[in-house]
CSV table of C-alpha atoms in Angstrom, one decimal:
chain,number,residue,atom,x,y,z
A,1,MET,CA,83.3,99.7,197.6
A,2,PRO,CA,81.6,100.0,194.2
A,3,VAL,CA,84.4,100.9,191.1
A,4,THR,CA,83.2,104.1,189.8
A,5,ARG,CA,83.6,105.0,186.2
A,6,SER,CA,86.3,107.8,187.1
A,7,ALA,CA,88.1,105.0,189.1
A,8,THR,CA,88.8,103.2,186.1
A,9,ARG,CA,89.7,106.1,183.8
A,10,SER,CA,92.3,107.3,186.7
A,11,SER,CA,94.1,103.7,186.8
A,12,ALA,CA,94.4,103.5,182.9
A,13,SER,CA,96.1,106.9,182.8
A,14,THR,CA,98.5,106.2,185.6
A,15,PRO,CA,102.0,104.7,184.3
A,16,VAL,CA,103.3,101.3,185.6
A,17,GLY,CA,105.6,102.3,188.8
A,18,GLY,CA,103.2,104.7,190.6
A,19,SER,CA,104.2,107.6,188.3
A,20,ASN,CA,102.0,110.2,188.3
A,21,LYS,CA,102.7,111.3,185.0
A,22,THR,CA,99.8,110.9,182.5
A,23,THR,CA,100.3,109.6,179.3
A,24,THR,CA,97.2,109.1,176.9
A,25,VAL,CA,97.3,107.2,174.0
A,26,SER,CA,94.6,107.9,171.5
A,27,PRO,CA,93.2,105.2,168.7
A,28,SER,CA,94.6,107.4,165.5
A,29,ALA,CA,98.3,107.0,167.7
A,30,VAL,CA,97.3,103.2,168.2
A,31,GLY,CA,97.1,103.2,164.3
A,32,LYS,CA,100.3,105.1,163.4
A,33,SER,CA,102.5,103.3,165.5
A,34,SER,CA,101.3,100.2,163.5
A,35,LYS,CA,102.2,101.4,160.3
A,36,ARG,CA,105.6,102.7,161.7
A,37,LYS,CA,106.6,98.8,163.1
A,38,ALA,CA,105.6,97.9,159.4
A,39,ALA,CA,107.8,100.3,157.9
A,40,GLU,CA,110.5,99.5,159.9
A,41,GLU,CA,110.7,95.9,158.9
A,42,PRO,CA,114.0,94.7,158.1
A,43,PRO,CA,115.4,93.9,154.8
A,44,ALA,CA,115.5,90.6,154.4
A,45,ALA,CA,111.5,90.9,154.1
A,46,LYS,CA,111.5,93.0,150.6
A,47,LYS,CA,114.6,91.0,149.5
A,48,THR,CA,112.1,88.1,149.0
A,49,PRO,CA,109.6,89.7,146.6
A,50,ARG,CA,112.6,90.8,144.0
A,51,ALA,CA,114.3,87.0,145.1
A,52,LYS,CA,110.8,86.0,143.5
A,53,LYS,CA,110.9,88.0,140.6
A,54,THR,CA,114.4,87.4,139.2
A,55,LYS,CA,113.1,83.6,139.1
A,56,SER,CA,109.8,84.4,137.6
A,57,PRO,CA,109.1,83.0,133.8
A,58,ASP,CA,109.3,86.0,132.2
A,59,LYS,CA,113.7,85.0,132.3
A,60,SER,CA,113.3,82.0,130.2
A,61,ALA,CA,111.6,84.5,127.5
A,62,VAL,CA,114.8,87.0,128.5
A,63,THR,CA,117.6,84.6,128.4
A,64,PRO,CA,117.9,83.8,124.2
A,65,LEU,CA,117.8,87.5,123.3
A,66,ILE,CA,120.3,88.4,125.9
A,67,SER,CA,122.4,85.4,124.5
A,68,ASP,CA,121.5,86.3,120.8
A,69,VAL,CA,123.2,90.0,120.8
A,70,PHE,CA,126.3,89.1,123.0
A,71,ILE,CA,127.6,86.2,120.9
A,72,PRO,CA,130.7,87.3,118.8
A,73,PRO,CA,131.1,87.0,115.0
A,74,PRO,CA,133.1,84.2,113.9
A,75,PRO,CA,136.5,85.4,113.0
A,76,PRO,CA,137.1,86.0,109.2
A,77,PRO,CA,138.2,82.2,107.7
A,78,LEU,CA,141.6,81.7,107.3
A,79,GLN,CA,141.0,78.6,104.7
A,80,ASN,CA,139.6,78.4,101.0
A,81,GLU,CA,136.2,79.5,100.2
A,82,SER,CA,135.0,76.8,97.8
A,83,THR,CA,131.3,78.4,98.1
A,84,VAL,CA,128.9,79.4,95.6
A,85,LYS,CA,129.2,82.8,96.1
A,86,THR,CA,133.1,82.7,96.3
A,87,LEU,CA,133.5,81.2,92.6
A,88,VAL,CA,132.0,81.6,89.2
A,89,PRO,CA,129.9,79.3,88.1
A,90,ALA,CA,130.2,76.9,85.6
A,91,VAL,CA,127.7,78.2,83.0
A,92,LEU,CA,127.6,80.4,79.9
A,93,THR,CA,125.5,83.6,80.0
A,94,PHE,CA,124.6,83.5,76.2
A,95,SER,CA,124.0,80.5,73.6
A,96,PHE,CA,126.4,79.2,72.5
A,97,GLU,CA,125.1,77.4,69.4
A,98,GLU,CA,123.2,81.1,68.7
A,99,ALA,CA,126.8,82.6,68.6
A,100,LYS,CA,128.3,79.5,66.4
A,101,ALA,CA,125.6,80.5,64.1
A,102,HIS,CA,126.1,83.8,64.5
A,103,LEU,CA,130.0,83.7,63.3
A,104,ILE,CA,129.0,81.1,60.3
A,105,ARG,CA,126.9,83.4,59.1
A,106,ALA,CA,129.5,86.3,59.0
A,107,ASP,CA,132.0,84.0,57.7
A,108,HIS,CA,131.1,80.5,56.6
A,109,ARG,CA,135.0,79.2,57.5
A,110,PHE,CA,134.2,79.2,60.7
A,111,GLU,CA,131.7,75.9,60.2
A,112,ASP,CA,134.7,74.0,59.2
A,113,ILE,CA,136.5,75.2,62.3
A,114,PHE,CA,134.2,74.4,64.5
A,115,THR,CA,133.3,71.1,63.5
A,116,LYS,CA,137.4,70.3,63.6
A,117,LEU,CA,138.6,72.3,66.7
A,118,LYS,CA,136.7,73.2,70.3
A,119,CYS,CA,136.3,76.2,71.5
A,120,LYS,CA,137.4,75.7,75.0
A,121,PRO,CA,136.6,78.3,77.1
A,122,PHE,CA,133.3,78.0,76.7
A,123,GLU,CA,132.5,74.5,75.6
A,124,PHE,CA,134.5,72.6,78.8
A,125,LEU,CA,132.9,74.5,81.3
A,126,GLU,CA,134.3,74.4,85.0
A,127,GLN,CA,134.3,76.9,88.3
A,128,VAL,CA,136.3,79.6,88.4
A,129,HIS,CA,137.9,81.3,91.5
A,130,PRO,CA,138.4,85.0,90.4
A,131,PHE,CA,141.2,86.1,93.3
A,132,ARG,CA,142.6,83.0,92.5
A,133,ALA,CA,142.8,84.0,88.9
A,134,LEU,CA,143.8,87.5,89.0
A,135,VAL,CA,146.8,86.2,91.3
A,136,GLU,CA,148.3,83.8,89.7
A,137,SER,CA,148.1,86.1,86.4
A,138,ILE,CA,150.1,88.8,88.6
A,139,LEU,CA,153.1,86.0,90.0
A,140,GLY,CA,153.4,85.1,86.4
A,141,GLN,CA,154.1,88.4,84.4
A,142,GLN,CA,157.5,88.5,82.9
A,143,ILE,CA,158.7,85.3,83.8
A,144,SER,CA,159.0,81.9,82.5
A,145,TRP,CA,155.7,79.6,82.7
A,146,LEU,CA,157.9,77.2,84.3
A,147,ALA,CA,159.3,80.1,87.1
A,148,ALA,CA,155.7,81.1,87.2
A,149,ARG,CA,154.6,77.4,88.3
A,150,SER,CA,157.3,77.6,91.0
A,151,ILE,CA,156.8,80.3,92.5
A,152,ILE,CA,152.7,80.5,92.4
A,153,HIS,CA,153.1,76.7,94.1
A,154,ARG,CA,155.5,78.2,96.5
A,155,PHE,CA,152.7,81.1,97.7
A,156,THR,CA,150.4,78.9,98.2
A,157,ARG,CA,152.4,76.7,100.5
A,158,LEU,CA,152.8,80.1,102.5
A,159,TYR,CA,149.5,79.2,103.7
A,160,ASP,CA,149.5,75.5,104.1
A,161,PRO,CA,152.9,74.0,104.8
A,162,SER,CA,151.3,70.3,104.2
A,163,LEU,CA,151.0,70.9,100.3
A,164,PRO,CA,153.8,68.6,98.3
A,165,GLU,CA,157.0,70.3,98.6
A,166,LYS,CA,157.3,70.1,94.0
A,167,ALA,CA,155.0,71.7,92.4
A,168,ALA,CA,155.0,68.9,89.8
A,169,ASP,CA,153.5,66.7,92.3
A,170,TYR,CA,150.8,68.6,93.0
A,171,ALA,CA,150.0,70.4,89.5
A,172,ALA,CA,147.8,67.1,88.6
A,173,SER,CA,145.4,67.3,91.7
A,174,LYS,CA,144.8,70.6,91.5
A,175,SER,CA,141.0,72.0,90.4
A,176,PRO,CA,139.3,75.4,90.9
A,177,THR,CA,138.3,74.5,94.3
A,178,SER,CA,141.7,73.1,95.6
A,179,PHE,CA,143.6,74.8,98.7
A,180,PHE,CA,144.2,78.6,97.8
A,181,PRO,CA,144.6,81.2,100.2
A,182,THR,CA,141.9,84.0,101.0
A,183,PRO,CA,141.8,87.3,100.6
A,184,TYR,CA,142.0,87.9,104.1
A,185,GLN,CA,144.7,85.9,104.5
A,186,VAL,CA,146.9,87.4,101.6
A,187,ALA,CA,146.4,90.9,102.7
A,188,ASN,CA,147.6,90.5,106.3
A,189,THR,CA,150.7,88.6,105.1
A,190,ASP,CA,154.0,90.9,105.6
A,191,ILE,CA,155.7,91.8,102.6
A,192,ILE,CA,159.2,89.8,103.4
A,193,THR,CA,157.4,86.7,103.8
A,194,LEU,CA,155.5,87.0,100.0
A,195,LYS,CA,159.0,87.7,99.2
A,196,SER,CA,160.2,84.3,100.9
A,197,ALA,CA,158.2,82.9,98.0
A,198,GLY,CA,160.1,83.9,95.1
A,199,LEU,CA,157.7,87.4,94.4
A,200,SER,CA,159.9,90.8,93.5
A,201,THR,CA,158.8,93.6,96.2
A,202,ARG,CA,156.9,95.2,93.4
A,203,LYS,CA,154.8,91.7,92.8
A,204,ALA,CA,154.2,91.0,96.8
A,205,GLU,CA,152.7,94.5,96.3
A,206,TYR,CA,150.9,94.2,93.3
A,207,VAL,CA,149.1,90.8,95.1
A,208,GLN,CA,148.6,92.6,98.3
A,209,ASP,CA,146.6,95.1,96.7
A,210,LEU,CA,144.3,93.1,95.1
A,211,ALA,CA,143.7,90.6,98.4
A,212,ALA,CA,143.4,94.0,100.1
A,213,ARG,CA,140.4,95.1,97.1
A,214,PHE,CA,139.0,91.7,97.8
A,215,ALA,CA,138.9,91.5,101.7
A,216,ASP,CA,137.1,94.9,102.3
A,217,GLU,CA,134.2,93.9,98.7
A,218,ARG,CA,135.6,96.5,96.7
A,219,LEU,CA,135.8,93.4,94.7
A,220,SER,CA,134.1,90.2,95.0
A,221,THR,CA,132.9,87.7,92.7
A,222,GLN,CA,129.2,89.1,92.6
A,223,LYS,CA,130.6,92.7,91.5
A,224,LEU,CA,132.6,91.1,89.0
A,225,LEU,CA,129.7,88.7,87.3
A,226,ALA,CA,127.6,91.6,87.6
A,227,ALA,CA,130.0,94.7,86.1
A,228,ASP,CA,129.5,95.2,82.3
A,229,ASP,CA,132.4,94.9,80.1
A,230,GLU,CA,133.8,98.5,80.9
A,231,SER,CA,132.9,98.8,84.1
A,232,LEU,CA,134.9,95.6,84.4
A,233,ALA,CA,137.7,97.2,83.2
A,234,GLU,CA,137.6,100.3,85.4
A,235,MET,CA,137.3,98.2,88.4
A,236,LEU,CA,140.5,95.9,87.5
A,237,ILE,CA,142.5,98.3,86.3
A,238,GLU,CA,142.4,100.1,89.4
A,239,VAL,CA,144.3,97.2,90.9
A,240,ARG,CA,148.4,97.6,90.8
A,241,GLY,CA,150.3,95.2,88.5
A,242,ILE,CA,146.8,94.9,86.0
A,243,GLY,CA,146.0,96.3,82.9
A,244,ARG,CA,143.8,96.1,80.0
A,245,TRP,CA,145.5,92.7,78.8
A,246,THR,CA,144.7,91.0,81.8
A,247,VAL,CA,141.6,92.4,82.2
A,248,ASP,CA,140.7,91.0,78.5
A,249,MET,CA,142.2,87.7,79.0
A,250,PHE,CA,140.0,87.7,82.5
A,251,ALA,CA,136.7,88.6,80.9
A,252,ILE,CA,137.6,85.9,78.3
A,253,PHE,CA,138.8,82.8,80.0
A,254,SER,CA,137.6,83.6,83.8
A,255,LEU,CA,134.2,84.9,83.1
A,256,ARG,CA,133.3,84.0,79.5
A,257,ARG,CA,132.8,87.4,78.4
A,258,PRO,CA,131.2,86.8,74.7
A,259,ASN,CA,132.1,89.8,73.0
A,260,ILE,CA,135.5,90.8,74.2
A,261,LEU,CA,138.4,92.2,71.6
A,262,PRO,CA,142.1,91.6,73.2
A,263,VAL,CA,143.3,94.6,71.3
A,264,GLY,CA,146.5,94.4,72.8
A,265,ASP,CA,147.6,90.8,72.0
A,266,ILE,CA,150.2,90.6,69.1
A,267,GLY,CA,149.1,87.0,68.6
A,268,VAL,CA,145.8,87.6,68.0
A,269,GLN,CA,146.7,90.6,65.6
A,270,ARG,CA,148.8,88.5,63.6
A,271,GLY,CA,146.1,85.7,63.5
A,272,MET,CA,143.9,88.6,62.4
A,273,LEU,CA,146.2,89.5,59.5
A,274,ARG,CA,146.1,85.8,58.5
A,275,TRP,CA,142.4,84.9,58.4
A,276,PHE,CA,141.6,88.0,56.6
A,277,LEU,CA,144.5,87.8,54.3
A,278,SER,CA,143.5,84.3,53.4
A,279,ARG,CA,139.8,85.4,52.8
A,280,HIS,CA,140.3,88.1,50.3
A,281,SER,CA,143.2,86.6,48.6
A,282,SER,CA,143.8,82.8,47.9
A,283,LYS,CA,147.2,83.5,46.8
A,284,HIS,CA,148.2,83.9,50.3
A,285,ALA,CA,148.4,81.0,51.3
A,286,PHE,CA,149.9,80.2,54.7
A,287,THR,CA,151.1,76.4,56.6
A,288,LEU,CA,151.9,75.9,60.1
A,289,SER,CA,155.4,74.9,61.3
A,290,PRO,CA,156.0,70.9,61.6
A,291,HIS,CA,156.3,71.1,65.9
A,292,LYS,CA,152.7,72.9,65.9
A,293,LEU,CA,151.5,70.1,63.1
A,294,GLY,CA,152.5,67.3,65.6
A,295,GLY,CA,156.2,66.7,65.0
A,296,GLY,CA,158.5,67.7,67.6
A,297,GLU,CA,156.5,68.6,70.7
A,298,SER,CA,158.3,68.3,73.4
A,299,ASN,CA,156.8,67.2,76.6
A,300,ASP,CA,157.0,70.1,78.6
A,301,ASP,CA,155.3,72.4,75.3
A,302,LYS,CA,152.7,69.3,75.5
A,303,THR,CA,152.1,70.2,78.9
A,304,LYS,CA,151.3,74.0,78.1
A,305,ARG,CA,149.2,72.9,75.5
A,306,GLU,CA,147.1,70.8,77.7
A,307,SER,CA,146.9,73.3,80.8
A,308,THR,CA,143.2,73.5,82.0
A,309,SER,CA,143.0,76.4,83.9
A,310,ALA,CA,140.9,79.7,83.6
A,311,MET,CA,143.1,82.7,82.8
A,312,GLY,CA,144.8,83.2,79.2
A,313,PRO,CA,146.6,82.1,76.4
A,314,PRO,CA,150.0,80.4,77.7
A,315,PRO,CA,153.1,81.7,76.1
A,316,THR,CA,154.8,80.4,72.9
A,317,THR,CA,158.0,79.9,74.6
A,318,PRO,CA,159.3,79.0,78.2
A,319,ALA,CA,161.3,81.8,78.5
A,320,LEU,CA,161.1,85.5,78.8
A,321,LYS,CA,164.0,86.0,76.0
A,322,SER,CA,161.4,84.4,73.6
A,323,THR,CA,161.1,85.2,69.7
A,324,SER,CA,159.2,88.3,67.5
A,325,GLY,CA,156.8,85.2,67.6
A,326,SER,CA,155.4,85.1,70.9
A,327,ARG,CA,151.5,85.5,71.1
A,328,LEU,CA,151.4,88.7,73.9
A,329,THR,CA,152.7,91.6,74.8
A,330,GLY,CA,152.6,92.6,78.3
A,331,ASP,CA,150.4,95.5,79.8
A,332,VAL,CA,152.2,96.1,83.1
A,333,GLU,CA,155.2,98.1,84.4
A,334,PRO,CA,158.1,95.8,84.8
A,335,ASP,CA,159.4,94.5,88.6
A,336,ASN,CA,162.6,96.5,89.7
A,337,ASP,CA,164.1,92.9,90.1
A,338,VAL,CA,163.4,91.6,86.5
A,339,LEU,CA,164.0,94.7,84.0
A,340,PRO,CA,163.5,93.2,79.8
A,341,THR,CA,165.2,94.2,77.1
A,342,SER,CA,163.7,96.7,74.8
A,343,SER,CA,163.6,93.9,72.5
A,344,GLU,CA,162.0,91.5,75.3
A,345,SER,CA,159.2,94.1,75.9
A,346,GLN,CA,157.0,92.7,73.4
A,347,SER,CA,157.4,89.2,74.2
A,348,GLN,CA,156.6,89.2,77.9
A,349,VAL,CA,154.4,86.9,79.1
A,350,PRO,CA,151.8,88.4,81.5
A,351,ALA,CA,150.0,85.4,82.9
A,352,SER,CA,151.4,81.6,84.2
A,353,ILE,CA,150.7,78.0,82.5
A,354,GLU,CA,149.3,77.6,85.9
A,355,SER,CA,146.3,80.2,85.2
A,356,ILE,CA,145.7,79.8,82.0
A,357,PRO,CA,143.6,77.5,79.7
A,358,ALA,CA,144.7,75.5,76.2
A,359,LEU,CA,144.6,77.1,73.1
A,360,PRO,CA,143.3,75.6,70.0
A,361,GLU,CA,144.9,72.8,68.7
A,362,PRO,CA,147.2,73.2,65.6
A,363,PHE,CA,146.0,74.2,62.5
A,364,THR,CA,145.7,70.5,60.4
A,365,PRO,CA,145.5,70.7,56.4
A,366,SER,CA,142.6,70.3,55.6
A,367,ILE,CA,141.6,73.8,57.7
A,368,ASP,CA,144.7,75.5,56.0
A,369,LYS,CA,142.7,74.2,52.7
A,370,THR,CA,139.8,76.0,54.6
A,371,LEU,CA,141.0,79.3,55.0
A,372,GLU,CA,142.9,79.5,51.9
A,373,ALA,CA,139.7,79.4,49.7
A,374,ASP,CA,137.6,82.3,49.1
A,375,ALA,CA,134.7,83.0,51.3
A,376,MET,CA,131.4,83.6,49.3
A,377,ASN,CA,130.2,86.8,49.4
A,378,THR,CA,133.0,88.0,51.1
A,379,GLU,CA,132.5,91.5,52.3
A,380,PRO,CA,135.1,94.2,51.4
A,381,LEU,CA,138.5,95.8,53.4
A,382,PRO,CA,137.9,98.3,55.6
A,383,GLU,CA,139.2,101.5,54.3
A,384,GLY,CA,142.8,102.3,54.6
A,385,LEU,CA,143.1,98.3,54.3
A,386,SER,CA,144.3,96.6,51.5
A,387,VAL,CA,145.6,92.8,50.6
A,388,ALA,CA,148.8,94.6,49.8
A,389,ASN,CA,149.1,96.4,53.0
A,390,LEU,CA,147.7,93.3,54.9
A,391,LYS,CA,150.8,91.1,53.6
A,392,SER,CA,153.2,93.8,54.4
A,393,ARG,CA,151.9,94.3,57.9
A,394,LEU,CA,152.5,90.2,57.9
A,395,GLU,CA,156.3,90.3,56.8
A,396,GLY,CA,156.7,93.3,59.4
A,397,LYS,CA,155.7,96.3,58.8
A,398,LYS,CA,154.4,96.8,62.1
A,399,ILE,CA,152.5,100.0,63.2
A,400,LYS,CA,153.7,101.7,66.2
A,401,GLY,CA,155.0,97.8,67.3
A,402,ALA,CA,151.5,96.3,66.3
A,403,PHE,CA,150.3,94.5,63.0
A,404,LEU,CA,147.2,96.0,63.8
A,405,THR,CA,145.8,99.0,65.4
A,406,PRO,CA,142.5,98.8,67.8
A,407,LYS,CA,140.2,100.3,65.2
A,408,GLU,CA,141.3,98.2,62.6
A,409,MET,CA,140.7,95.2,64.8
A,410,GLU,CA,137.3,96.4,65.3
A,411,ASP,CA,136.7,97.0,61.8
A,412,LEU,CA,137.8,94.0,60.5
A,413,THR,CA,135.4,91.7,63.6
A,414,ALA,CA,132.6,94.5,63.5
A,415,SER,CA,130.4,91.2,61.8
A,416,TRP,CA,131.5,89.3,64.4
A,417,ALA,CA,129.9,91.2,66.9
A,418,PRO,CA,128.5,90.5,69.8
A,419,TYR,CA,130.6,87.2,69.9
A,420,ARG,CA,134.0,88.1,68.8
A,421,SER,CA,135.5,86.1,71.9
A,422,LEU,CA,134.4,83.1,70.0
A,423,GLY,CA,136.3,83.9,66.8
A,424,VAL,CA,139.4,86.1,68.8
A,425,TYR,CA,139.9,82.2,70.5
A,426,TYR,CA,140.8,81.2,67.0
A,427,MET,CA,143.5,83.4,66.3
A,428,TRP,CA,146.1,82.5,68.7
A,429,ALA,CA,145.7,79.4,66.5
A,430,LEU,CA,146.7,81.4,63.4
A,431,SER,CA,149.3,83.1,64.9
A,432,GLU,CA,152.7,81.1,63.8
A,433,GLU,CA,155.1,81.9,61.6
A,434,LYS,CA,155.2,81.6,58.3
A,435,ASN,CA,157.9,78.8,57.1
C-alpha cells in the first residue's frame, strides 16, 4: 500500500513506545535547545581562556613594575657614612691669596706673619665630618683634653668594639673618614649606654639632641654649607649644649668661613690687645714665654699643638683648673656632674683636642720685632679706646670679665672684613701672658 503524506506526518508525531501523546518540536525550539546546551558547558571550558590569559606575553611587561613597587627600602645605615654628601669638601669658598692681600693692605705687618707662619685652617685643607666635629666639641666641654680624648674614644667604641681599647693606639690612624657612629645610631642609643662611655647625663642628652636633628635632617651637611653665618648660628644654637663660641669655632675650623669674629674668646681678645697696642705704640713691646719659644715644651704640649682635626683652638692648659691665661671662655651651661668654681668659669675648655686643629706656631723674635714696629699709615684707634686703656686692659682691668667688648672688637677689626677669620687665627699666637 502506498505511503501517503498524511501517514508520514503521523509517524513523526507519534512518540516511541506507542504513546498517543504527541509532541511537536519546531525548528526554533531546536535552536534554543542548542544554545542552552552551549551555555551549560562545564566550568572547565571557561577556565581554559583565563589560564591562557594569565600566561599571555603581557606578564613580562607587568612583572617588573610590580617588583619595583613592592621591594622594601633599605634599612638606615649602621656604619659610618663617608660620602661626599656627609663630608664638607676640602675646598675654600674664597680666594686665599686675595684674602692675604686684603689683610696686608689693612696692616702691612700681616705680610711678615703670612711669610713665617702658615694659616693652617685655610692652607692645609681636608674633608670634615660636621656631625663628628660637633659631637666631639660637646664631649670635650669643661674637661681636660686628655679626659676628652678618652671619653670620645670610649664613645666611638660603643659602636665599633673592634677599635683599640686605648685612645692613644687609635689616634695615629684617625682621619676625617675613619669610623664614627651615624646620627641614626646615636639617636637610638639610650642614655644609660651613653653614660657607660663616661658621658655625664647632660652631655648624653646634648649628644642625643644633636644626633636626632641630623637623623631627621633638621640639620645636614648641605644645610650647614648653604646657611649664611647668622642662619648657621641660629640653627646650631637651637641644639642643647651648643653656644655661640662653639658655632664660631665650627665656622672657622670646620666650614672655613672667612669672616668670623669670635667675640667671646678670651684668647682672641688678649691677642688683639697686644696686636693693636704694639701697632700704636712701640714702647709697649712684648715677649713670649720661654716654653712657647721652644724651651721646655712637654710631649703633651707638642701633641696638643700638632693636633690636626677640625673644630677649634686647643686649651693652653691640660686641666679644667687652669690659670687665668687660658685661651677660651665656655659657652654652655655646666654639667651637673662637673661644676667649676667661679674662678674656673672663664677658663673652661669647650672643645677637645681630638676635635681641634693646631694653632699657629709660637711667634719668633723676628716676628716680635715686626709687631713692635709702628705700622705705616696707622689708622686711629676707635672712639673710646686709647693706648693707655689698651695697656690697662692687658694688665687685667677687664670690663665684665672681658678684655674687649664685642663692639670694640668689631671696630678694631673693621678693616679686616670680609676676611676676619684669617687675622683671628693669628691672634691666638699673641695671647700668652707677658713674662
